[in-house]
CSV table of C-alpha atoms in Angstrom, one decimal:
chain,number,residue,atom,x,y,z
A,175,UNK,CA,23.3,-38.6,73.8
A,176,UNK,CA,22.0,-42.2,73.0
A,177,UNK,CA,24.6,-43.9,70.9
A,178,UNK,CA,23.7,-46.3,68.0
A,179,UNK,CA,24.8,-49.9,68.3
A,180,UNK,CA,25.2,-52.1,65.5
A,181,UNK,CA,28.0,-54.4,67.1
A,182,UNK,CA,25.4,-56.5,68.6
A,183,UNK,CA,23.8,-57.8,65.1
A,184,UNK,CA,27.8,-59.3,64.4
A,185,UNK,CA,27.2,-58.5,60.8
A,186,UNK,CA,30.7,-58.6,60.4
A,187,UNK,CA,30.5,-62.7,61.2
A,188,UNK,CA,28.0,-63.1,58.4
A,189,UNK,CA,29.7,-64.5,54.7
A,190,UNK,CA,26.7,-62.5,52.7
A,191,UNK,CA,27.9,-60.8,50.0
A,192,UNK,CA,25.7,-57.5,51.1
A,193,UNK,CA,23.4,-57.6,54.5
A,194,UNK,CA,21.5,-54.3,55.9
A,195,UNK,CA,19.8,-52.8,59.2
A,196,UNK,CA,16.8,-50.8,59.1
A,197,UNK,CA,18.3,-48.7,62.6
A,198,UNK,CA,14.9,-48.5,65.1
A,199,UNK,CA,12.9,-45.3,65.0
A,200,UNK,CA,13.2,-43.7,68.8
A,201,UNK,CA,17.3,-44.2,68.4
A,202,UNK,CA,17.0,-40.9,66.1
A,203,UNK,CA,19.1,-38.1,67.3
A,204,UNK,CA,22.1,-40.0,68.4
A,205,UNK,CA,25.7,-40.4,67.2
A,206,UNK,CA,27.4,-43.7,67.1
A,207,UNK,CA,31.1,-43.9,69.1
A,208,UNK,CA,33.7,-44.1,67.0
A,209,UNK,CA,33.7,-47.8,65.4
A,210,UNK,CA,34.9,-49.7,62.5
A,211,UNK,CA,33.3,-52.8,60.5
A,212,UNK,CA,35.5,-55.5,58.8
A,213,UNK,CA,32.5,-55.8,55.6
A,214,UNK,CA,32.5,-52.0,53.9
A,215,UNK,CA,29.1,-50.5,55.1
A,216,UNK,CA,26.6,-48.1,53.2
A,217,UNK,CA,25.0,-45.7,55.6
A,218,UNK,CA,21.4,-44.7,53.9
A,219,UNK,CA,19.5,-41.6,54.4
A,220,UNK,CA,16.1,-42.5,53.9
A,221,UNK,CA,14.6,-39.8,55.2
A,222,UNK,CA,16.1,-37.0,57.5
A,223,UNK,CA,19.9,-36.5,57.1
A,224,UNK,CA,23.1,-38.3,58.6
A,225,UNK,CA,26.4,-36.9,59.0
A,226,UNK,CA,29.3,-38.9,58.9
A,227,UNK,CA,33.0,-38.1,60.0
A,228,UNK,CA,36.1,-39.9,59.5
A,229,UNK,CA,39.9,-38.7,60.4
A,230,UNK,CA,40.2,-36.4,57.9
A,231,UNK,CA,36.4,-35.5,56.4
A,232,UNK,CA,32.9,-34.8,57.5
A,233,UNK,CA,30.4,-36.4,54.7
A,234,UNK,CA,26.8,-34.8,54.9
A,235,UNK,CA,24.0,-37.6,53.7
A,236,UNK,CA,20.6,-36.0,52.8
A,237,UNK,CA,17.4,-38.6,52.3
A,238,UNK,CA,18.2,-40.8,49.0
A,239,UNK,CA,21.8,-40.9,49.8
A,240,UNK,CA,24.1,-42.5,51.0
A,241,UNK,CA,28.0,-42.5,52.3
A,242,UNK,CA,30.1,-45.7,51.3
A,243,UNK,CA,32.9,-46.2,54.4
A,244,UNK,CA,35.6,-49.2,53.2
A,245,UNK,CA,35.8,-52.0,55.5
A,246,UNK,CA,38.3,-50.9,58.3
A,247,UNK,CA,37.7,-47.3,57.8
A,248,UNK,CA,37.3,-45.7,62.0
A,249,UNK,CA,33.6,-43.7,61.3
A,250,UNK,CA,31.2,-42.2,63.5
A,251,UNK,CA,27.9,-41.6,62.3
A,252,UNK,CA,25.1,-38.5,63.7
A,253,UNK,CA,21.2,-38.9,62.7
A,254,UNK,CA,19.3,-35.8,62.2
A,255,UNK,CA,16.5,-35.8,64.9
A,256,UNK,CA,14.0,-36.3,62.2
A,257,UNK,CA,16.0,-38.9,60.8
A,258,UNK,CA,16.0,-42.4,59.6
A,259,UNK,CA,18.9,-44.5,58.6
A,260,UNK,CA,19.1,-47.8,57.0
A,261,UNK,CA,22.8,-49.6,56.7
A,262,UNK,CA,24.0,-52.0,54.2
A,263,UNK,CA,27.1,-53.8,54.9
A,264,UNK,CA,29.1,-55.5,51.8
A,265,UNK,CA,31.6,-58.5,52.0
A,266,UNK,CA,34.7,-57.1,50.7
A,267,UNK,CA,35.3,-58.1,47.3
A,268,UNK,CA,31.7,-58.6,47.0
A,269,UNK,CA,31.5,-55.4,44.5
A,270,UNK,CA,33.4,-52.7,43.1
A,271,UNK,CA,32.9,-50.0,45.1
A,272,UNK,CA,35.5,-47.0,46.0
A,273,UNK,CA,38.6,-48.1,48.4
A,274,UNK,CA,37.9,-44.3,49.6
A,275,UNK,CA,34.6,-43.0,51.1
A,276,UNK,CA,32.2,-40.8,49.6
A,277,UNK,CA,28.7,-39.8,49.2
A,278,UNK,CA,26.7,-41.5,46.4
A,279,UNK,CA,23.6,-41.1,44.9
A,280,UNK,CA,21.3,-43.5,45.4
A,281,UNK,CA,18.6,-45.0,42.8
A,282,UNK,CA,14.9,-45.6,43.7
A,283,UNK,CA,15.9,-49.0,42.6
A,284,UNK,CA,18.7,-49.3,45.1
A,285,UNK,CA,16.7,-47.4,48.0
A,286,UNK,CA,14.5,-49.9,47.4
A,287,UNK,CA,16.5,-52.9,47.4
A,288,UNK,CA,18.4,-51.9,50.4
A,289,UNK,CA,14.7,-51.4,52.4
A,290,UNK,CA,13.5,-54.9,50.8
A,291,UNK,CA,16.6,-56.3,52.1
A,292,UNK,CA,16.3,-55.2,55.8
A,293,UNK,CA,13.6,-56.4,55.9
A,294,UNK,CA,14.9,-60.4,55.3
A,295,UNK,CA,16.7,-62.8,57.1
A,296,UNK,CA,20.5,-62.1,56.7
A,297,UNK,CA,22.0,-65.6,56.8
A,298,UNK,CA,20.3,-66.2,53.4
A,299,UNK,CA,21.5,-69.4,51.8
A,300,UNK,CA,23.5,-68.4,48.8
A,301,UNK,CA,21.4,-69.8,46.0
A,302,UNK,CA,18.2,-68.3,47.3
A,303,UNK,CA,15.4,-65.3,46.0
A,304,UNK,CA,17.4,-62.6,48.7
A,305,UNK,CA,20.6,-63.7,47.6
A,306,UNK,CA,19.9,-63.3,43.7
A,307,UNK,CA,18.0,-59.8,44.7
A,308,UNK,CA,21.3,-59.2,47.0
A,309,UNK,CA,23.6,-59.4,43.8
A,310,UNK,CA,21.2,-57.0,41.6
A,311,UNK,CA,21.6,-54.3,44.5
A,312,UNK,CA,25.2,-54.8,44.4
A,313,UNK,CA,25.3,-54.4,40.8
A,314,UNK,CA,23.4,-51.2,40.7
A,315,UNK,CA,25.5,-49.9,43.6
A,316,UNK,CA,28.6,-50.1,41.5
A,317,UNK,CA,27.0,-47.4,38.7
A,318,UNK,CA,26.0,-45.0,41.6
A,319,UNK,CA,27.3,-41.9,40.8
A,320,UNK,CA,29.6,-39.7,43.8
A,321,UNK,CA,28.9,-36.2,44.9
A,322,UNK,CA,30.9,-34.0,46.4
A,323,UNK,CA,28.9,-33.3,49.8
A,324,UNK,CA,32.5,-33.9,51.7
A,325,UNK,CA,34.0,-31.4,53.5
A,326,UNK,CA,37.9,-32.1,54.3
A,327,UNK,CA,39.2,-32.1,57.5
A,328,UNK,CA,42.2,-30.3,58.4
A,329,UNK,CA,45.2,-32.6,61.1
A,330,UNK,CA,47.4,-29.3,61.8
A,331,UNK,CA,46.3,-27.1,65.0
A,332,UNK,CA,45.7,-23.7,63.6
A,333,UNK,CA,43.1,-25.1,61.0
A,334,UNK,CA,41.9,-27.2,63.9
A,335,UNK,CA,40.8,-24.6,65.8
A,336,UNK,CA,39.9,-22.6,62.6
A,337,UNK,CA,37.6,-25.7,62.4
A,338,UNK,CA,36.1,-25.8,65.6
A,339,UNK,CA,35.0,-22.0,65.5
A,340,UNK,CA,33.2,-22.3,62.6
A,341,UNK,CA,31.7,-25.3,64.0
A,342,UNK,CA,30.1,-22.9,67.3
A,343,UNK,CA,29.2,-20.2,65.0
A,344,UNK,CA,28.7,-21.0,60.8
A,345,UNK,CA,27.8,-17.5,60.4
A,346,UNK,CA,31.6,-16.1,61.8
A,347,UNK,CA,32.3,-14.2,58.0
A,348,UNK,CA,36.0,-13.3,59.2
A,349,UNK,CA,38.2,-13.0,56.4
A,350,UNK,CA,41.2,-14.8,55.7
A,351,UNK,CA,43.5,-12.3,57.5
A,352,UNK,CA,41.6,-12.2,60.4
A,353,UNK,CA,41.6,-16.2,60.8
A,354,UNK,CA,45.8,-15.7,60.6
A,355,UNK,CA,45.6,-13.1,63.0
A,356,UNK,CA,43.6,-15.2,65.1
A,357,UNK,CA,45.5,-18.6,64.6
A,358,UNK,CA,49.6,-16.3,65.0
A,359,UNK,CA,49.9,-16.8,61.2
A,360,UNK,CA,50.7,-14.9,58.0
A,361,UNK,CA,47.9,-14.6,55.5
A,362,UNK,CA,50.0,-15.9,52.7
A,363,UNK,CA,51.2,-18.6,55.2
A,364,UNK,CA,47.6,-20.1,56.1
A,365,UNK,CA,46.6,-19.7,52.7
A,366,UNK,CA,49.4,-22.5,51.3
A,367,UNK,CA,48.5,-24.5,54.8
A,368,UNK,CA,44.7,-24.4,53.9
A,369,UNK,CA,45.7,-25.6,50.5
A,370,UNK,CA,48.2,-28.2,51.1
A,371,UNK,CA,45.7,-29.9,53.9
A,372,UNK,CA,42.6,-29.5,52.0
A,373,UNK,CA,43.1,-29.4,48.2
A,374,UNK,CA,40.8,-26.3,48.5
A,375,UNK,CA,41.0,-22.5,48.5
A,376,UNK,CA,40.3,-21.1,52.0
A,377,UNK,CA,37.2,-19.5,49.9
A,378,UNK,CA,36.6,-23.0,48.3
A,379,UNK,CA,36.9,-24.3,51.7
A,380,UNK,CA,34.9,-22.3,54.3
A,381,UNK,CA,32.1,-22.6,51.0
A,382,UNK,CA,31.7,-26.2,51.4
A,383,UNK,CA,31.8,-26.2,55.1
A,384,UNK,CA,28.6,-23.9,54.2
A,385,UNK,CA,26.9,-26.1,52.1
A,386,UNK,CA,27.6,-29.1,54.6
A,387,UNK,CA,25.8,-27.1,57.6
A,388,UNK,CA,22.9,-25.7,54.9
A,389,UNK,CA,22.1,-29.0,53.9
A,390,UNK,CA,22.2,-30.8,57.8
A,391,UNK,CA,19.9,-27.5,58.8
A,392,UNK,CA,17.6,-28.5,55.5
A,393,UNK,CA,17.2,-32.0,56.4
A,394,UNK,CA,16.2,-31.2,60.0
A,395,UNK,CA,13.0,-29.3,58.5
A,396,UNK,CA,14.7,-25.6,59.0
A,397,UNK,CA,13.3,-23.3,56.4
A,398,UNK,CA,15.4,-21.6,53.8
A,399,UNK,CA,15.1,-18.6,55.5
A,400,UNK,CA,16.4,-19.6,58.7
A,401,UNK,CA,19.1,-21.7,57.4
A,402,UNK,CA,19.9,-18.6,55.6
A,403,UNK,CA,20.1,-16.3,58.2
A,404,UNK,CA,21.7,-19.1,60.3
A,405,UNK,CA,24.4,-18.9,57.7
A,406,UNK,CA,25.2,-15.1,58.2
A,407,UNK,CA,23.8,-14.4,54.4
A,408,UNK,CA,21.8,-10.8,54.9
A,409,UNK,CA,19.4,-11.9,51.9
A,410,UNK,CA,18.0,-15.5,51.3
A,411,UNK,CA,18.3,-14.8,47.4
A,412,UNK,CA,22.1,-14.5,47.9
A,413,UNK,CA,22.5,-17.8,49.9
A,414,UNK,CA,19.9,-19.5,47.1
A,415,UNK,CA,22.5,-18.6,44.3
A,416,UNK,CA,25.4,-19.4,46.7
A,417,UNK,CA,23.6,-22.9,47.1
A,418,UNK,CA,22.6,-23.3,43.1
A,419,UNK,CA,26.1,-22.5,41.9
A,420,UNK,CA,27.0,-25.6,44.6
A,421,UNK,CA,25.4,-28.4,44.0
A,422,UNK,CA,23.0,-27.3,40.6
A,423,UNK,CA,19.6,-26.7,42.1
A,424,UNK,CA,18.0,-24.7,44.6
A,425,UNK,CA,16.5,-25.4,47.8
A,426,UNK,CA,13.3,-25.6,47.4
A,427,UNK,CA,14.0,-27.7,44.5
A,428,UNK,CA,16.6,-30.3,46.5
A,429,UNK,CA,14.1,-30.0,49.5
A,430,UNK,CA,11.2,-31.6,46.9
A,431,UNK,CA,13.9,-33.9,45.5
A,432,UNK,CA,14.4,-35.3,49.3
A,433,UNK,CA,11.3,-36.3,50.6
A,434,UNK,CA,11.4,-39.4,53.0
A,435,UNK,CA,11.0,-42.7,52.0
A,436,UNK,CA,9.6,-44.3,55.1
């Protein structure tokens, strides 16, 4: 698989208060190796879908948003095949943004921005047009709002491997019991490890890993249907409701709401 390199721009050597990378079209389909930045770094969705995974998370990014990773914060990054991926990177101190990463939601104001911004040169004197529009991005990043399209990664082995099975096969609908059978654990026992590692509910938890895998599948142009059945859901209404009750729409209706921007 092609990896994505960004080291060879040396963003990180420029003073800007926010500089961004419009990544080249035929590098889609690749994940990045495991890197950090010294500037904090936006990775866009513009169209397509990005997943991003840190030590302890996996953050899904669907077309018009966007995952904020602090400065020093080890990331790799994996673009949907159909993807397109813009990155912003911030001089820390530069804004307020979250010392934590998440997902935000992104403005046509800021998509734009960002997209405008690619496309100028990044050592931009600091009294200049690009600088002043550079600060107005910067200030409409710090209203974006977060969304929970994070799913929580797990450091002990038994959720590990818990993990990595539902990784191979998204539709396993094992119950809690089996998983401790499976992993030499007690029910109750993996049920305060689940909690104590995750915040979540093993129900809460196996939900969202759901949702993160329904919404990679729908930003690769898989149908509802399939990403239902995909799933393990024996009706597409049931996964529709499971998905509304997530994140407040439907499919169809967060399919329109993500159309490309390029």
């Amino acid at each position: 698989m092609t990896q994505i390199q960004v080291d060879q721009f040396e963003y990180d050597t420029l003073s800007q208060p926010a500089v961004a990378l419009m990544l080249e079209p035929q590098r889609n389909d690749s994940e990045s190796a495991v890197h950090k930045h010294r500037k904090g770094q936006l990775v866009v969705a513009c169209c397509g879908g990005i997943v991003c995974t840190v030590e302890d998370g996996v953050w899904m990014v669907p077309s018009g948003f966007g995952v904020w990773i602090p400065g020093g914060v080890a990331h790799s990054n994996r673009v949907t095949a159909n993807g397109q991926v813009c990155f912003l990177f911030v001089e820390p101190g530069a804004a307020s943004l979250p010392d934590r990463c998440c997902t935000l939601a992104l403005s046509p104001l800021i998509l734009e921005l960002i997209l405008h911004l690619s496309g100028q040169a990044q050592d931009y004197p600091a009294d200049s047009r690009t600088a002043r529009l550079a600060h107005v991005l910067l200030e409409a990043l710090e209203l974006a709002r977060t969304e929970q399209l994070y799913l929580p990664l797990p450091a002990s082995n038994p959720l590990r491997t818990i993990a990595r099975a539902l990784a191979q096969d998204p539709a396993n609908r094992a119950t809690m019991a089996n998983w401790a059978r499976h992993v030499a654990m007690s029910e109750r026992s993996l049920a305060r490890l689940v909690k104590a590692e995750t915040g979540l509910t093993f129900g809460q938890w196996r939900k969202q890993w759901q949702i993160i895998v329904a919404l990679q599948s729908l930003a690769e142009g898989q149908s509802v249907q399939r990403t239902a059945e995909a799933l393990g859901y024996e009706s597409v209404s049931s996964f529709i409701t499971m998905f509304r009750k997530t994140l407040g729409t439907s499919p169809a209706r967060y399919l329109r709401n993500t159309v490309g921007l390029t």
